[in-house]
PDB file of C-alpha atoms in Angstrom:
ATOM      1  CA  UNK K  22     -12.418  -2.242 -10.703  1.00 96.00           C
ATOM      2  CA  UNK K  23      -8.891  -0.876 -10.264  1.00 98.00           C
ATOM      3  CA  UNK K  24      -7.589  -0.944  -6.672  1.00 98.00           C
ATOM      4  CA  UNK K  25      -4.591   0.952  -5.287  1.00 98.00           C
ATOM      5  CA  UNK K  26      -2.846  -0.399  -2.196  1.00 98.00           C
ATOM      6  CA  UNK K  27      -0.323   1.688  -0.265  1.00 98.00           C
ATOM      7  CA  UNK K  28       2.321   0.640   2.264  1.00 96.00           C
ATOM      8  CA  UNK K  29       3.262   4.026   3.736  1.00 96.00           C
ATOM      9  CA  UNK K  30       6.724   4.994   4.896  1.00 93.00           C
ATOM     10  CA  UNK K  31       8.653   8.247   5.022  1.00 93.00           C
ATOM     11  CA  UNK K  32      11.804   6.826   3.443  1.00 94.00           C
ATOM     12  CA  UNK K  33      10.013   4.517   1.020  1.00 96.00           C
ATOM     13  CA  UNK K  34       6.293   4.188   0.317  1.00 97.00           C
ATOM     14  CA  UNK K  35       5.247   1.144  -1.651  1.00 97.00           C
ATOM     15  CA  UNK K  36       2.295   1.152  -4.020  1.00 98.00           C
ATOM     16  CA  UNK K  37       0.552  -1.656  -5.846  1.00 98.00           C
ATOM     17  CA  UNK K  38      -2.374  -1.773  -8.222  1.00 98.00           C
ATOM     18  CA  UNK K  39      -4.607  -4.723  -9.041  1.00 98.00           C
ATOM     19  CA  UNK K  40      -7.631  -5.072 -11.284  1.00 97.00           C
ATOM     20  CA  UNK K  41     -10.645  -7.042 -10.106  1.00 96.00           C
ATOM     21  CA  UNK K  42     -13.124  -8.531 -12.570  1.00 94.00           C
ATOM     22  CA  UNK K  43     -15.656 -10.711 -10.768  1.00 90.00           C
ATOM     23  CA  UNK K  44     -13.555 -12.927  -8.515  1.00 87.00           C
ATOM     24  CA  UNK K  45     -10.486 -12.673 -10.782  1.00 92.00           C
ATOM     25  CA  UNK K  46      -7.544 -10.490  -9.805  1.00 94.00           C
ATOM     26  CA  UNK K  47      -4.753  -9.342 -12.089  1.00 96.00           C
ATOM     27  CA  UNK K  48      -1.626  -7.298 -11.561  1.00 97.00           C
ATOM     28  CA  UNK K  49      -1.596  -3.807 -13.083  1.00 97.00           C
ATOM     29  CA  UNK K  50       1.557  -2.204 -11.652  1.00 98.00           C
ATOM     30  CA  UNK K  51       3.671  -1.813  -8.524  1.00 98.00           C
ATOM     31  CA  UNK K  52       6.515   0.366  -7.378  1.00 98.00           C
ATOM     32  CA  UNK K  53       7.759   2.649  -4.661  1.00 97.00           C
ATOM     33  CA  UNK K  54       8.338   6.313  -3.954  1.00 98.00           C
ATOM     34  CA  UNK K  55      11.590   7.181  -2.202  1.00 97.00           C
ATOM     35  CA  UNK K  56      12.041  10.533  -0.505  1.00 96.00           C
ATOM     36  CA  UNK K  57      15.281  12.449  -0.076  1.00 96.00           C
ATOM     37  CA  UNK K  58      16.557  11.663   3.436  1.00 94.00           C
ATOM     38  CA  UNK K  59      18.460  14.979   3.491  1.00 96.00           C
ATOM     39  CA  UNK K  60      15.353  17.072   2.801  1.00 97.00           C
ATOM     40  CA  UNK K  61      13.185  18.590   5.523  1.00 96.00           C
ATOM     41  CA  UNK K  62      10.144  16.675   6.793  1.00 95.00           C
ATOM     42  CA  UNK K  63       7.806  19.022   4.909  1.00 96.00           C
ATOM     43  CA  UNK K  64       9.757  18.603   1.658  1.00 97.00           C
ATOM     44  CA  UNK K  65       9.712  14.820   2.028  1.00 97.00           C
ATOM     45  CA  UNK K  66       5.948  14.809   2.571  1.00 97.00           C
ATOM     46  CA  UNK K  67       5.530  16.959  -0.558  1.00 97.00           C
ATOM     47  CA  UNK K  68       7.676  14.447  -2.516  1.00 97.00           C
ATOM     48  CA  UNK K  69       5.503  11.607  -1.271  1.00 98.00           C
ATOM     49  CA  UNK K  70       2.298  13.440  -2.169  1.00 98.00           C
ATOM     50  CA  UNK K  71       3.561  14.289  -5.668  1.00 98.00           C
ATOM     51  CA  UNK K  72       4.645  10.692  -6.266  1.00 98.00           C
ATOM     52  CA  UNK K  73       1.289   9.276  -5.208  1.00 98.00           C
ATOM     53  CA  UNK K  74      -0.578  11.885  -7.248  1.00 98.00           C
ATOM     54  CA  UNK K  75       1.412  10.791 -10.315  1.00 98.00           C
ATOM     55  CA  UNK K  76       0.597   7.105  -9.700  1.00 98.00           C
ATOM     56  CA  UNK K  77      -3.102   7.941  -9.291  1.00 98.00           C
ATOM     57  CA  UNK K  78      -3.114  10.113 -12.434  1.00 98.00           C
ATOM     58  CA  UNK K  79      -1.417   7.406 -14.490  1.00 98.00           C
ATOM     59  CA  UNK K  80      -3.427   4.384 -13.341  1.00 98.00           C
ATOM     60  CA  UNK K  81      -6.782   5.969 -12.441  1.00 98.00           C
ATOM     61  CA  UNK K  82      -7.791   3.595  -9.618  1.00 98.00           C
ATOM     62  CA  UNK K  83     -11.415   3.359  -8.469  1.00 98.00           C
ATOM     63  CA  UNK K  84     -10.575   2.964  -4.786  1.00 98.00           C
ATOM     64  CA  UNK K  85      -7.601   2.852  -2.460  1.00 98.00           C
ATOM     65  CA  UNK K  86      -6.455   1.184   0.741  1.00 98.00           C
ATOM     66  CA  UNK K  87      -3.681   2.003   3.186  1.00 97.00           C
ATOM     67  CA  UNK K  88      -1.972  -0.169   5.765  1.00 94.00           C
ATOM     68  CA  UNK K  89      -2.654   1.018   9.312  1.00 90.00           C
ATOM     69  CA  UNK K  90       0.180   2.276  11.489  1.00 75.00           C
ATOM     70  CA  UNK K  91       1.656  -0.137  13.956  1.00 71.00           C
ATOM     71  CA  UNK K  92       3.354   1.257  17.040  1.00 66.00           C
ATOM     72  CA  UNK K  93       7.140   0.996  16.930  1.00 71.00           C
ATOM     73  CA  UNK K  94       9.417   0.825  19.952  1.00 77.00           C
ATOM     74  CA  UNK K  95      10.722   4.219  18.814  1.00 81.00           C
ATOM     75  CA  UNK K  96       7.967   6.870  19.176  1.00 84.00           C
ATOM     76  CA  UNK K  97       9.770   9.141  16.681  1.00 84.00           C
ATOM     77  CA  UNK K  98       9.546   6.419  13.997  1.00 84.00           C
ATOM     78  CA  UNK K  99       5.853   5.916  14.725  1.00 84.00           C
ATOM     79  CA  UNK K 100       5.230   9.645  14.344  1.00 87.00           C
ATOM     80  CA  UNK K 101       7.068   9.803  10.994  1.00 88.00           C
ATOM     81  CA  UNK K 102       5.166   6.755   9.742  1.00 89.00           C
ATOM     82  CA  UNK K 103       1.899   8.376  10.807  1.00 90.00           C
ATOM     83  CA  UNK K 104       2.726  11.528   8.869  1.00 94.00           C
ATOM     84  CA  UNK K 105       3.545   9.529   5.730  1.00 95.00           C
ATOM     85  CA  UNK K 106       0.317   7.569   6.179  1.00 95.00           C
ATOM     86  CA  UNK K 107      -1.668  10.808   6.502  1.00 95.00           C
ATOM     87  CA  UNK K 108      -0.217  12.082   3.230  1.00 97.00           C
ATOM     88  CA  UNK K 109      -1.048   8.764   1.531  1.00 97.00           C
ATOM     89  CA  UNK K 110      -4.652   8.900   2.718  1.00 97.00           C
ATOM     90  CA  UNK K 111      -4.929  12.549   1.673  1.00 97.00           C
ATOM     91  CA  UNK K 112      -3.568  11.842  -1.827  1.00 97.00           C
ATOM     92  CA  UNK K 113      -6.148   9.097  -2.380  1.00 98.00           C
ATOM     93  CA  UNK K 114      -9.046  11.071  -0.868  1.00 98.00           C
ATOM     94  CA  UNK K 115      -8.106  14.236  -2.781  1.00 97.00           C
ATOM     95  CA  UNK K 116      -8.466  12.223  -6.006  1.00 97.00           C
ATOM     96  CA  UNK K 117     -12.088  11.598  -4.992  1.00 97.00           C
ATOM     97  CA  UNK K 118     -11.539   7.951  -4.061  1.00 97.00           C
ATOM     98  CA  UNK K 119     -12.683   6.080  -0.986  1.00 96.00           C
ATOM     99  CA  UNK K 120      -9.864   5.062   1.353  1.00 97.00           C
ATOM    100  CA  UNK K 121      -9.981   1.827   3.341  1.00 97.00           C
ATOM    101  CA  UNK K 122      -7.577   1.012   6.170  1.00 96.00           C
ATOM    102  CA  UNK K 123      -6.365  -2.430   7.192  1.00 96.00           C
ATOM    103  CA  UNK K 124      -4.179  -3.553  10.098  1.00 93.00           C
ATOM    104  CA  UNK K 125      -1.064  -5.548   9.182  1.00 91.00           C
ATOM    105  CA  UNK K 126      -2.436  -8.726  10.803  1.00 92.00           C
ATOM    106  CA  UNK K 127      -5.626  -8.560   8.711  1.00 94.00           C
ATOM    107  CA  UNK K 128      -3.564  -8.170   5.515  1.00 94.00           C
ATOM    108  CA  UNK K 129      -1.320 -11.121   6.407  1.00 93.00           C
ATOM    109  CA  UNK K 130      -4.314 -13.281   7.325  1.00 93.00           C
ATOM    110  CA  UNK K 131      -6.133 -12.350   4.090  1.00 92.00           C
ATOM    111  CA  UNK K 132      -3.170 -13.423   1.962  1.00 92.00           C
ATOM    112  CA  UNK K 133      -1.523 -16.268   3.845  1.00 90.00           C
ATOM    113  CA  UNK K 134      -4.162 -17.398   6.341  1.00 89.00           C
ATOM    114  CA  UNK K 135      -2.287 -16.316   9.462  1.00 85.00           C
ATOM    115  CA  UNK K 136      -1.747 -12.888  10.993  1.00 85.00           C
ATOM    116  CA  UNK K 137       1.831 -13.812  11.869  1.00 86.00           C
ATOM    117  CA  UNK K 138       2.988 -14.493   8.304  1.00 88.00           C
ATOM    118  CA  UNK K 139       6.545 -13.545   7.319  1.00 89.00           C
ATOM    119  CA  UNK K 140       7.346 -11.224   4.404  1.00 87.00           C
ATOM    120  CA  UNK K 141       8.690 -14.169   2.389  1.00 91.00           C
ATOM    121  CA  UNK K 142       5.344 -15.982   2.767  1.00 93.00           C
ATOM    122  CA  UNK K 143       3.461 -12.910   1.565  1.00 93.00           C
ATOM    123  CA  UNK K 144       5.740 -12.530  -1.452  1.00 93.00           C
ATOM    124  CA  UNK K 145       5.339 -16.227  -2.314  1.00 93.00           C
ATOM    125  CA  UNK K 146       1.548 -15.918  -2.125  1.00 94.00           C
ATOM    126  CA  UNK K 147       1.625 -12.802  -4.337  1.00 95.00           C
ATOM    127  CA  UNK K 148       3.363 -14.862  -7.019  1.00 93.00           C
ATOM    128  CA  UNK K 149       0.589 -17.473  -6.767  1.00 93.00           C
ATOM    129  CA  UNK K 150      -2.245 -14.917  -6.834  1.00 94.00           C
ATOM    130  CA  UNK K 151      -0.631 -12.713  -9.512  1.00 95.00           C
ATOM    131  CA  UNK K 152       1.247 -15.116 -11.831  1.00 92.00           C
ATOM    132  CA  UNK K 153       4.232 -13.556 -13.573  1.00 91.00           C
ATOM    133  CA  UNK K 154       4.350 -10.524 -11.267  1.00 94.00           C
ATOM    134  CA  UNK K 155       7.719  -8.822 -10.867  1.00 95.00           C
ATOM    135  CA  UNK K 156       7.878  -7.143  -7.479  1.00 94.00           C
ATOM    136  CA  UNK K 157       9.610  -3.762  -7.270  1.00 95.00           C
ATOM    137  CA  UNK K 158      10.688  -4.537  -3.699  1.00 93.00           C
ATOM    138  CA  UNK K 159       9.350  -5.371  -0.227  1.00 93.00           C
ATOM    139  CA  UNK K 160       7.360  -2.142   0.102  1.00 94.00           C
ATOM    140  CA  UNK K 161       5.708  -2.677  -3.293  1.00 97.00           C
ATOM    141  CA  UNK K 162       4.935  -6.300  -2.344  1.00 96.00           C
ATOM    142  CA  UNK K 163       3.323  -5.139   0.894  1.00 95.00           C
ATOM    143  CA  UNK K 164       1.289  -2.572  -1.049  1.00 97.00           C
ATOM    144  CA  UNK K 165       0.028  -5.247  -3.464  1.00 97.00           C
ATOM    145  CA  UNK K 166      -0.993  -7.278  -0.418  1.00 96.00           C
ATOM    146  CA  UNK K 167      -2.994  -4.252   0.811  1.00 97.00           C
ATOM    147  CA  UNK K 168      -4.683  -3.930  -2.605  1.00 98.00           C
ATOM    148  CA  UNK K 169      -5.559  -7.646  -2.711  1.00 97.00           C
ATOM    149  CA  UNK K 170      -6.942  -7.507   0.835  1.00 96.00           C
ATOM    150  CA  UNK K 171      -9.168  -4.593  -0.165  1.00 97.00           C
ATOM    151  CA  UNK K 172     -10.277  -6.400  -3.331  1.00 96.00           C
ATOM    152  CA  UNK K 173     -11.299  -9.398  -1.231  1.00 93.00           C
ATOM    153  CA  UNK K 174     -13.060  -7.234   1.379  1.00 92.00           C
ATOM    154  CA  UNK K 175     -15.016  -5.394  -1.316  1.00 87.00           C
ATOM    155  CA  UNK K 176     -16.212  -8.758  -2.616  1.00 59.00           C
ATOM    156  CA  UNK K 177     -17.260  -9.975   0.824  1.00 57.00           C
ATOM    157  CA  UNK K 178     -19.512  -6.963   1.432  1.00 46.00           C
ATOM    158  CA  UNK K 179     -21.689  -7.513  -1.621  1.00 40.00           C
TER     159      UNK K 179
END
């Protein structure tokens, strides 16, 4: 099974793909989609959608998962994040895939064992779980963490 994880953001959306065979996970790919900060909101959302559609077309995942929105101090930032997240969910669903959603604390707990884990701890655990992985950045690392969380949740429901 090929699993796509997405860490949504308007400026930069991370994506990560893992393959699950039995209880074994392996890294397939990871990266990020950056939007043009000078473009209109609508144009940026189109860029994000096109980038995710290209990732889905290239890697043909079987399912996808998206990190849930957390509420920022700045309501404007929360709104922008929510719009990017909506586009991410739409891109996955439009490809005919199921879309799971996980809160940040669940993702951190699934990887590190505590919901208060730091980004450095998550990245260190990714290197243990996916030996030899080269991370394309923090957003891509977070997206791989989403994909791994979903892979583990799929396994726990069977």
